[in-house]
Amino acid sequence: MPTMQKILELQQQLIPDLVEVMKARYLILEQVRQSDLIGRRALAASLSMTERVLRAEIDFLKTQGLVDIQPAGMQISETGRKLLIEMEPIAKAWFGFNELEERIRKFFGLKQVWIVPGDSDSSPHARRELGRAGCQALLKYMGSDDVVAVTGGSTLAHMANQLTSQASLKGAWFVPARGGLGESLDYQANTIASTMAKRTGAQYRLLHVPDHLSEEAYVSLMQEKNVQEIVKVIRNARIVIHGIGDAVVMARRRMVDESVISAMLEEGALAEAFGYYFDRKGSVVHRMHTAGLRLEEIQTAEVVIAVAGGRSKGEAIAAVMQFGHDDVLVTDEAAALEIVSGIEGKIG
């Protein structure tokens, strides 16, 4: 049976015009989907196409029931949305994402890598796609009775707001992997865990403690029966899903003392994930006192999923992957290219 790549190569040889037409129509549909509602002129500009050529393509897509035309612009139809999902494996092969995914997967020894188009640093559409892909990854590995520990952050918030499940998850639990950072409520682990649970019919527990604790506060809190109870649930999570941040940015969000930040930087801190700070080689150079997940639970969790993107995070993502306890990486094109550039530097 020929592979997907081989089929595409044969198509390219025999009917190259057909492949180019398919690519063009896919890109039009994808841009319409990402834009929610867009006019023909704006769509032509974003795709670098003439309005005359685009008009003919839009007329065809409308005839096929793939887009809906309204006075304010055009939207993708539900049929068009389903078609894009079905075409995703083909599109990844067209645009070289399969090769990128495989290079990153093999280098870091991961089970799977998902790459979405674009750069989350500059594109809200790419951020939304990253969240959608994170949902796909979670649902692929999640069972109906699992405990899932989630961290905070804007990327996981995008993911939480898109999470839905056709199967019943009423026996599953979502729990926060860590305490609160004192930042926007929407981005806190408690909020994200409860949103994911409500959108899937699952259950949830909350952890009402700060993320950054002194040693004395940590010891005191861990003597509280209610805290012990929820922490036991969190530390037995089968699945951990987390974001990845810049070490300095995350330390300042946690209001870490500047002298500690300076010491961390001297030790080479580059990335942060689940409250741990990593250098370029993936070694932990600093850890926080927390009532949430500890390194030993992350290392023994059955599935650890990282969801992070943006060119600016490429090095940080690679550092956390070097740590070696993630199973799945969901990222975007810009971050993936940065990661592969670093890989080539190491191999070279």
mmCIF file of C-alpha atoms in Angstrom:
data_model
loop_
_atom_site.group_PDB
_atom_site.id
_atom_site.type_symbol
_atom_site.label_atom_id
_atom_site.label_comp_id
_atom_site.label_asym_id
_atom_site.label_seq_id
_atom_site.Cartn_x
_atom_site.Cartn_y
_atom_site.Cartn_z
ATOM 1 C CA MET A 1 0.000 0.000 0.000
ATOM 2 C CA PRO A 2 1.640 3.334 -1.029
ATOM 3 C CA THR A 3 2.304 5.857 1.737
ATOM 4 C CA MET A 4 0.581 9.242 1.794
ATOM 5 C CA GLN A 5 3.857 10.884 0.728
ATOM 6 C CA LYS A 6 4.240 8.463 -2.200
ATOM 7 C CA ILE A 7 0.659 9.115 -3.379
ATOM 8 C CA LEU A 8 1.299 12.860 -3.308
ATOM 9 C CA GLU A 9 4.533 12.423 -5.275
ATOM 10 C CA LEU A 10 2.687 10.363 -7.919
ATOM 11 C CA GLN A 11 -0.067 12.978 -8.145
ATOM 12 C CA GLN A 12 2.548 15.683 -8.555
ATOM 13 C CA GLN A 13 4.137 13.786 -11.453
ATOM 14 C CA LEU A 14 0.934 12.821 -13.262
ATOM 15 C CA ILE A 15 -1.395 15.754 -12.612
ATOM 16 C CA PRO A 16 0.625 18.639 -11.112
ATOM 17 C CA ASP A 17 -2.080 21.165 -12.011
ATOM 18 C CA LEU A 18 -4.637 19.291 -9.894
ATOM 19 C CA VAL A 19 -2.341 19.290 -6.862
ATOM 20 C CA GLU A 20 -1.743 23.051 -7.195
ATOM 21 C CA VAL A 21 -5.505 23.704 -7.477
ATOM 22 C CA MET A 22 -6.150 21.573 -4.384
ATOM 23 C CA LYS A 23 -3.447 23.444 -2.440
ATOM 24 C CA ALA A 24 -4.873 26.819 -3.453
ATOM 25 C CA ARG A 25 -8.421 25.887 -2.467
ATOM 26 C CA TYR A 26 -7.229 24.411 0.819
ATOM 27 C CA LEU A 27 -5.389 27.642 1.661
ATOM 28 C CA ILE A 28 -8.466 29.724 0.817
ATOM 29 C CA LEU A 29 -10.671 27.571 3.059
ATOM 30 C CA GLU A 30 -8.098 27.603 5.862
ATOM 31 C CA GLN A 31 -7.783 31.402 5.735
ATOM 32 C CA VAL A 32 -11.584 31.823 5.774
ATOM 33 C CA ARG A 33 -11.826 29.453 8.753
ATOM 34 C CA GLN A 34 -9.134 31.272 10.683
ATOM 35 C CA SER A 35 -10.678 34.679 9.970
ATOM 36 C CA ASP A 36 -14.226 33.746 11.136
ATOM 37 C CA LEU A 37 -15.732 36.390 8.818
ATOM 38 C CA ILE A 38 -13.749 38.030 6.001
ATOM 39 C CA GLY A 39 -14.430 40.092 2.876
ATOM 40 C CA ARG A 40 -13.168 39.172 -0.588
ATOM 41 C CA ARG A 41 -10.690 42.069 -0.808
ATOM 42 C CA ALA A 42 -9.118 41.305 2.562
ATOM 43 C CA LEU A 43 -8.957 37.609 1.706
ATOM 44 C CA ALA A 44 -7.289 38.308 -1.650
ATOM 45 C CA ALA A 45 -4.693 40.513 0.060
ATOM 46 C CA SER A 46 -3.935 37.926 2.745
ATOM 47 C CA LEU A 47 -3.422 35.230 0.104
ATOM 48 C CA SER A 48 -1.609 37.466 -2.422
ATOM 49 C CA MET A 49 -4.225 36.627 -5.082
ATOM 50 C CA THR A 50 -6.057 38.876 -7.499
ATOM 51 C CA GLU A 51 -9.733 39.432 -6.710
ATOM 52 C CA ARG A 52 -10.655 38.130 -10.168
ATOM 53 C CA VAL A 53 -8.950 34.757 -9.588
ATOM 54 C CA LEU A 54 -10.260 34.558 -6.026
ATOM 55 C CA ARG A 55 -13.842 35.280 -7.140
ATOM 56 C CA ALA A 56 -13.861 32.202 -9.368
ATOM 57 C CA GLU A 57 -12.508 30.004 -6.570
ATOM 58 C CA ILE A 58 -14.995 31.344 -4.017
ATOM 59 C CA ASP A 59 -17.865 30.723 -6.454
ATOM 60 C CA PHE A 60 -16.717 27.100 -6.768
ATOM 61 C CA LEU A 61 -16.364 26.650 -2.984
ATOM 62 C CA LYS A 62 -19.820 28.158 -2.473
ATOM 63 C CA THR A 63 -21.323 25.777 -5.056
ATOM 64 C CA GLN A 64 -19.759 22.868 -3.150
ATOM 65 C CA GLY A 65 -21.320 24.134 0.099
ATOM 66 C CA LEU A 66 -17.926 24.776 1.709
ATOM 67 C CA VAL A 67 -18.355 28.526 2.378
ATOM 68 C CA ASP A 68 -21.344 30.716 3.234
ATOM 69 C CA ILE A 69 -21.548 34.186 1.680
ATOM 70 C CA GLN A 70 -23.109 36.960 3.786
ATOM 71 C CA PRO A 71 -23.398 40.746 3.252
ATOM 72 C CA ALA A 72 -20.585 41.331 5.770
ATOM 73 C CA GLY A 73 -18.270 38.753 4.219
ATOM 74 C CA MET A 74 -17.792 35.002 3.961
ATOM 75 C CA GLN A 75 -17.579 32.243 6.556
ATOM 76 C CA ILE A 76 -16.623 28.614 6.366
ATOM 77 C CA SER A 77 -19.575 26.215 6.509
ATOM 78 C CA GLU A 78 -19.754 23.197 8.788
ATOM 79 C CA THR A 79 -19.118 21.005 5.715
ATOM 80 C CA GLY A 80 -16.019 23.069 4.919
ATOM 81 C CA ARG A 81 -14.812 22.779 8.504
ATOM 82 C CA LYS A 82 -15.142 18.981 8.425
ATOM 83 C CA LEU A 83 -13.343 18.823 5.061
ATOM 84 C CA LEU A 84 -10.362 20.770 6.456
ATOM 85 C CA ILE A 85 -10.083 18.377 9.391
ATOM 86 C CA GLU A 86 -10.127 15.386 7.022
ATOM 87 C CA MET A 87 -7.526 17.033 4.772
ATOM 88 C CA GLU A 88 -5.138 17.834 7.634
ATOM 89 C CA PRO A 89 -2.814 14.823 7.060
ATOM 90 C CA ILE A 90 -2.565 15.642 3.334
ATOM 91 C CA ALA A 91 -1.938 19.339 4.027
ATOM 92 C CA LYS A 92 0.851 18.485 6.485
ATOM 93 C CA ALA A 93 2.572 16.477 3.751
ATOM 94 C CA TRP A 94 2.083 19.316 1.223
ATOM 95 C CA PHE A 95 3.688 21.925 3.441
ATOM 96 C CA GLY A 96 6.446 19.752 4.890
ATOM 97 C CA PHE A 97 5.048 19.497 8.429
ATOM 98 C CA ASN A 98 5.320 15.700 8.460
ATOM 99 C CA GLU A 99 9.093 15.912 8.036
ATOM 100 C CA LEU A 100 9.373 18.624 10.705
ATOM 101 C CA GLU A 101 7.260 16.612 13.134
ATOM 102 C CA GLU A 102 9.284 13.462 12.568
ATOM 103 C CA ARG A 103 12.649 15.215 12.980
ATOM 104 C CA ILE A 104 11.597 16.741 16.291
ATOM 105 C CA ARG A 105 9.935 13.522 17.471
ATOM 106 C CA LYS A 106 13.020 11.391 16.784
ATOM 107 C CA PHE A 107 15.523 13.874 18.205
ATOM 108 C CA PHE A 108 13.740 14.184 21.566
ATOM 109 C CA GLY A 109 12.375 10.623 21.681
ATOM 110 C CA LEU A 110 8.718 11.709 21.789
ATOM 111 C CA LYS A 111 5.611 9.616 21.059
ATOM 112 C CA GLN A 112 4.092 12.290 18.850
ATOM 113 C CA VAL A 113 4.563 15.860 17.615
ATOM 114 C CA TRP A 114 1.730 18.048 16.311
ATOM 115 C CA ILE A 115 2.572 21.194 14.290
ATOM 116 C CA VAL A 116 0.017 23.840 13.284
ATOM 117 C CA PRO A 117 0.654 26.576 10.675
ATOM 118 C CA GLY A 118 1.783 30.080 11.631
ATOM 119 C CA ASP A 119 3.420 31.905 14.522
ATOM 120 C CA SER A 120 1.537 32.223 17.816
ATOM 121 C CA ASP A 121 3.626 35.269 18.737
ATOM 122 C CA SER A 122 1.953 37.371 16.051
ATOM 123 C CA SER A 123 -1.172 35.522 14.937
ATOM 124 C CA PRO A 124 -4.295 35.060 17.080
ATOM 125 C CA HIS A 125 -5.425 32.476 14.521
ATOM 126 C CA ALA A 126 -2.275 30.405 15.121
ATOM 127 C CA ARG A 127 -2.866 30.650 18.890
ATOM 128 C CA ARG A 128 -6.386 29.342 18.428
ATOM 129 C CA GLU A 129 -5.159 26.524 16.173
ATOM 130 C CA LEU A 130 -2.546 25.607 18.779
ATOM 131 C CA GLY A 131 -5.309 25.303 21.358
ATOM 132 C CA ARG A 132 -7.428 23.203 18.996
ATOM 133 C CA ALA A 133 -4.523 20.832 18.318
ATOM 134 C CA GLY A 134 -3.891 20.599 22.070
ATOM 135 C CA CYS A 135 -7.502 19.433 22.463
ATOM 136 C CA GLN A 136 -6.964 16.769 19.799
ATOM 137 C CA ALA A 137 -3.831 15.528 21.546
ATOM 138 C CA LEU A 138 -5.502 15.372 24.958
ATOM 139 C CA LEU A 139 -8.596 13.533 23.685
ATOM 140 C CA LYS A 140 -6.432 11.025 21.818
ATOM 141 C CA TYR A 141 -4.744 9.888 25.032
ATOM 142 C CA MET A 142 -7.476 10.552 27.611
ATOM 143 C CA GLY A 143 -9.765 7.834 28.952
ATOM 144 C CA SER A 144 -13.206 8.206 30.520
ATOM 145 C CA ASP A 145 -11.920 7.773 34.104
ATOM 146 C CA ASP A 146 -8.590 9.619 33.948
ATOM 147 C CA VAL A 147 -7.275 12.318 36.242
ATOM 148 C CA VAL A 148 -5.754 15.153 34.175
ATOM 149 C CA ALA A 149 -3.536 17.794 35.818
ATOM 150 C CA VAL A 150 -3.308 21.103 33.935
ATOM 151 C CA THR A 151 -1.082 24.145 34.400
ATOM 152 C CA GLY A 152 -2.073 27.754 33.712
ATOM 153 C CA GLY A 153 -1.247 30.229 30.961
ATOM 154 C CA SER A 154 -2.830 31.817 27.907
ATOM 155 C CA THR A 155 -2.153 28.857 25.571
ATOM 156 C CA LEU A 156 -3.945 26.377 27.830
ATOM 157 C CA ALA A 157 -6.762 28.894 28.290
ATOM 158 C CA HIS A 158 -7.252 28.909 24.480
ATOM 159 C CA MET A 159 -7.268 25.138 24.611
ATOM 160 C CA ALA A 160 -9.797 24.962 27.454
ATOM 161 C CA ASN A 161 -12.244 27.209 25.595
ATOM 162 C CA GLN A 162 -12.252 24.852 22.589
ATOM 163 C CA LEU A 163 -12.333 21.494 24.362
ATOM 164 C CA THR A 164 -15.359 19.300 23.625
ATOM 165 C CA SER A 165 -15.838 15.555 23.714
ATOM 166 C CA GLN A 166 -18.435 13.403 21.960
ATOM 167 C CA ALA A 167 -17.821 10.558 24.425
ATOM 168 C CA SER A 168 -18.951 10.895 28.034
ATOM 169 C CA LEU A 169 -16.158 11.951 30.403
ATOM 170 C CA LYS A 170 -18.280 12.113 33.556
ATOM 171 C CA GLY A 171 -15.908 9.699 35.314
ATOM 172 C CA ALA A 172 -12.843 11.858 34.556
ATOM 173 C CA TRP A 173 -11.343 14.577 36.745
ATOM 174 C CA PHE A 174 -9.535 17.784 35.807
ATOM 175 C CA VAL A 175 -7.299 19.244 38.515
ATOM 176 C CA PRO A 176 -4.851 22.187 38.647
ATOM 177 C CA ALA A 177 -1.209 21.110 38.548
ATOM 178 C CA ARG A 178 -0.220 24.180 40.601
ATOM 179 C CA GLY A 179 -1.563 26.992 42.736
ATOM 180 C CA GLY A 180 -2.468 30.482 41.536
ATOM 181 C CA LEU A 181 -0.028 33.075 40.207
ATOM 182 C CA GLY A 182 -2.113 36.109 41.155
ATOM 183 C CA GLU A 183 -2.491 36.932 37.438
ATOM 184 C CA SER A 184 -5.589 37.143 35.243
ATOM 185 C CA LEU A 185 -8.201 34.710 36.544
ATOM 186 C CA ASP A 186 -8.773 33.384 32.999
ATOM 187 C CA TYR A 187 -5.202 32.082 32.824
ATOM 188 C CA GLN A 188 -5.013 30.379 36.215
ATOM 189 C CA ALA A 189 -4.783 26.606 36.482
ATOM 190 C CA ASN A 190 -7.925 26.441 38.641
ATOM 191 C CA THR A 191 -9.990 28.264 35.990
ATOM 192 C CA ILE A 192 -8.608 26.156 33.147
ATOM 193 C CA ALA A 193 -9.271 22.877 35.007
ATOM 194 C CA SER A 194 -12.864 23.882 35.795
ATOM 195 C CA THR A 195 -13.507 25.097 32.218
ATOM 196 C CA MET A 196 -12.202 21.837 30.727
ATOM 197 C CA ALA A 197 -14.369 19.828 33.106
ATOM 198 C CA LYS A 198 -17.532 21.834 32.434
ATOM 199 C CA ARG A 199 -17.073 21.657 28.652
ATOM 200 C CA THR A 200 -16.676 17.850 28.696
ATOM 201 C CA GLY A 201 -19.092 16.873 31.482
ATOM 202 C CA ALA A 202 -16.180 15.769 33.670
ATOM 203 C CA GLN A 203 -15.568 16.584 37.340
ATOM 204 C CA TYR A 204 -12.968 18.902 38.840
ATOM 205 C CA ARG A 205 -11.221 19.858 42.065
ATOM 206 C CA LEU A 206 -9.575 23.201 42.831
ATOM 207 C CA LEU A 207 -6.407 24.093 44.726
ATOM 208 C CA HIS A 208 -6.880 27.387 46.581
ATOM 209 C CA VAL A 209 -3.264 28.151 47.465
ATOM 210 C CA PRO A 210 -0.626 30.510 45.985
ATOM 211 C CA ASP A 211 1.861 28.985 43.569
ATOM 212 C CA HIS A 212 4.913 30.658 45.095
ATOM 213 C CA LEU A 213 5.323 29.516 48.725
ATOM 214 C CA SER A 214 8.059 30.009 51.284
ATOM 215 C CA GLU A 215 9.338 26.827 52.913
ATOM 216 C CA GLU A 216 7.511 27.688 56.157
ATOM 217 C CA ALA A 217 4.228 28.353 54.340
ATOM 218 C CA TYR A 218 4.613 25.143 52.351
ATOM 219 C CA VAL A 219 5.130 23.017 55.476
ATOM 220 C CA SER A 220 2.178 24.690 57.209
ATOM 221 C CA LEU A 221 -0.215 24.308 54.258
ATOM 222 C CA MET A 222 0.658 20.670 53.734
ATOM 223 C CA GLN A 223 -0.598 19.919 57.243
ATOM 224 C CA GLU A 224 -4.123 21.038 56.288
ATOM 225 C CA LYS A 225 -6.404 18.032 55.690
ATOM 226 C CA ASN A 226 -8.301 19.646 52.763
ATOM 227 C CA VAL A 227 -5.048 20.584 51.026
ATOM 228 C CA GLN A 228 -3.609 17.107 51.590
ATOM 229 C CA GLU A 229 -6.712 15.567 50.033
ATOM 230 C CA ILE A 230 -6.649 17.552 46.770
ATOM 231 C CA VAL A 231 -2.848 17.327 46.521
ATOM 232 C CA LYS A 232 -3.106 13.529 46.692
ATOM 233 C CA VAL A 233 -5.500 13.591 43.712
ATOM 234 C CA ILE A 234 -3.223 15.957 41.761
ATOM 235 C CA ARG A 235 -0.122 13.873 42.397
ATOM 236 C CA ASN A 236 -1.854 10.735 41.097
ATOM 237 C CA ALA A 237 -2.799 12.295 37.746
ATOM 238 C CA ARG A 238 -2.298 9.925 34.804
ATOM 239 C CA ILE A 239 -2.043 12.787 32.312
ATOM 240 C CA VAL A 240 -0.211 16.094 32.744
ATOM 241 C CA ILE A 241 -0.753 18.891 30.236
ATOM 242 C CA HIS A 242 1.402 22.005 30.495
ATOM 243 C CA GLY A 243 2.615 25.146 28.792
ATOM 244 C CA ILE A 244 6.205 26.362 28.482
ATOM 245 C CA GLY A 245 7.435 29.846 29.279
ATOM 246 C CA ASP A 246 10.538 32.024 29.262
ATOM 247 C CA ALA A 247 12.383 31.594 32.579
ATOM 248 C CA VAL A 248 12.695 35.306 33.419
ATOM 249 C CA VAL A 249 9.154 36.199 32.349
ATOM 250 C CA MET A 250 7.680 33.402 34.469
ATOM 251 C CA ALA A 251 9.889 34.158 37.472
ATOM 252 C CA ARG A 252 8.757 37.792 37.454
ATOM 253 C CA ARG A 253 5.111 36.726 37.119
ATOM 254 C CA ARG A 254 5.693 34.670 40.260
ATOM 255 C CA MET A 255 7.242 37.766 41.889
ATOM 256 C CA VAL A 256 10.537 35.976 42.490
ATOM 257 C CA ASP A 257 13.184 38.220 44.057
ATOM 258 C CA GLU A 258 15.522 39.815 41.481
ATOM 259 C CA SER A 259 18.584 38.409 43.280
ATOM 260 C CA VAL A 260 17.166 34.890 42.820
ATOM 261 C CA ILE A 261 16.455 35.620 39.136
ATOM 262 C CA SER A 262 20.049 36.795 38.671
ATOM 263 C CA ALA A 263 21.333 33.596 40.304
ATOM 264 C CA MET A 264 19.076 31.504 38.052
ATOM 265 C CA LEU A 265 20.377 33.271 34.954
ATOM 266 C CA GLU A 266 23.962 32.649 36.048
ATOM 267 C CA GLU A 267 23.070 28.953 36.226
ATOM 268 C CA GLY A 268 21.740 29.162 32.666
ATOM 269 C CA ALA A 269 17.962 29.192 33.285
ATOM 270 C CA LEU A 270 16.227 29.486 29.922
ATOM 271 C CA ALA A 271 12.776 27.899 30.207
ATOM 272 C CA GLU A 272 10.024 27.296 32.749
ATOM 273 C CA ALA A 273 7.448 24.510 32.906
ATOM 274 C CA PHE A 274 5.278 23.341 35.835
ATOM 275 C CA GLY A 275 7.250 25.590 38.234
ATOM 276 C CA TYR A 276 10.682 24.219 37.343
ATOM 277 C CA TYR A 277 13.391 26.185 35.570
ATOM 278 C CA PHE A 278 15.555 24.486 32.930
ATOM 279 C CA ASP A 279 18.831 25.309 31.230
ATOM 280 C CA ARG A 280 19.593 24.721 27.554
ATOM 281 C CA LYS A 281 20.510 21.071 28.206
ATOM 282 C CA GLY A 282 17.227 20.344 29.976
ATOM 283 C CA SER A 283 18.699 20.228 33.469
ATOM 284 C CA VAL A 284 16.647 21.672 36.351
ATOM 285 C CA VAL A 285 18.527 24.682 37.750
ATOM 286 C CA HIS A 286 15.810 26.002 40.094
ATOM 287 C CA ARG A 287 12.582 24.719 41.623
ATOM 288 C CA MET A 288 9.748 26.367 43.525
ATOM 289 C CA HIS A 289 8.098 25.181 46.713
ATOM 290 C CA THR A 290 4.618 24.194 45.608
ATOM 291 C CA ALA A 291 1.622 22.266 46.876
ATOM 292 C CA GLY A 292 1.032 20.973 43.350
ATOM 293 C CA LEU A 293 2.856 18.513 41.125
ATOM 294 C CA ARG A 294 6.445 17.663 41.977
ATOM 295 C CA LEU A 295 9.090 16.475 39.555
ATOM 296 C CA GLU A 296 8.710 12.880 40.668
ATOM 297 C CA GLU A 297 4.995 12.853 39.739
ATOM 298 C CA ILE A 298 5.729 14.375 36.338
ATOM 299 C CA GLN A 299 8.357 11.705 35.751
ATOM 300 C CA THR A 300 5.941 8.895 36.623
ATOM 301 C CA ALA A 301 2.829 10.271 34.858
ATOM 302 C CA GLU A 302 1.820 8.013 31.969
ATOM 303 C CA VAL A 303 1.284 10.837 29.447
ATOM 304 C CA VAL A 304 2.869 14.310 29.598
ATOM 305 C CA ILE A 305 1.704 16.756 26.903
ATOM 306 C CA ALA A 306 3.368 20.125 26.234
ATOM 307 C CA VAL A 307 1.401 22.790 24.343
ATOM 308 C CA ALA A 308 3.478 25.854 23.415
ATOM 309 C CA GLY A 309 4.269 27.886 20.318
ATOM 310 C CA GLY A 310 5.701 31.089 18.900
ATOM 311 C CA ARG A 311 9.134 31.744 17.421
ATOM 312 C CA SER A 312 10.249 33.421 20.657
ATOM 313 C CA LYS A 313 9.668 30.165 22.576
ATOM 314 C CA GLY A 314 11.565 27.846 20.232
ATOM 315 C CA GLU A 315 14.663 27.618 22.441
ATOM 316 C CA ALA A 316 12.612 27.311 25.630
ATOM 317 C CA ILE A 317 10.541 24.470 24.161
ATOM 318 C CA ALA A 318 13.698 22.644 23.060
ATOM 319 C CA ALA A 319 15.175 23.040 26.572
ATOM 320 C CA VAL A 320 12.133 21.448 28.219
ATOM 321 C CA MET A 321 12.067 18.660 25.614
ATOM 322 C CA GLN A 322 15.721 17.960 26.475
ATOM 323 C CA PHE A 323 14.543 17.272 30.035
ATOM 324 C CA GLY A 324 13.126 14.127 28.513
ATOM 325 C CA HIS A 325 9.845 13.499 30.335
ATOM 326 C CA ASP A 326 7.349 14.800 27.803
ATOM 327 C CA ASP A 327 5.596 12.311 25.569
ATOM 328 C CA VAL A 328 3.740 14.663 23.207
ATOM 329 C CA LEU A 329 4.564 18.139 21.888
ATOM 330 C CA VAL A 330 1.952 20.396 20.311
ATOM 331 C CA THR A 331 3.560 23.466 18.747
ATOM 332 C CA ASP A 332 3.395 25.809 15.766
ATOM 333 C CA GLU A 333 5.380 26.192 12.562
ATOM 334 C CA ALA A 334 7.505 29.127 13.759
ATOM 335 C CA ALA A 335 8.585 27.411 16.975
ATOM 336 C CA ALA A 336 9.189 24.129 15.119
ATOM 337 C CA LEU A 337 11.537 25.835 12.643
ATOM 338 C CA GLU A 338 13.481 27.374 15.559
ATOM 339 C CA ILE A 339 13.688 23.977 17.266
ATOM 340 C CA VAL A 340 14.932 22.261 14.091
ATOM 341 C CA SER A 341 17.481 25.039 13.571
ATOM 342 C CA GLY A 342 18.833 24.281 17.056
ATOM 343 C CA ILE A 343 18.838 20.558 16.336
ATOM 344 C CA GLU A 344 20.854 21.120 13.148
ATOM 345 C CA GLY A 345 23.333 23.201 15.147
ATOM 346 C CA LYS A 346 23.816 20.346 17.651
ATOM 347 C CA ILE A 347 24.188 17.722 14.916
ATOM 348 C CA GLY A 348 26.433 19.980 12.844
#
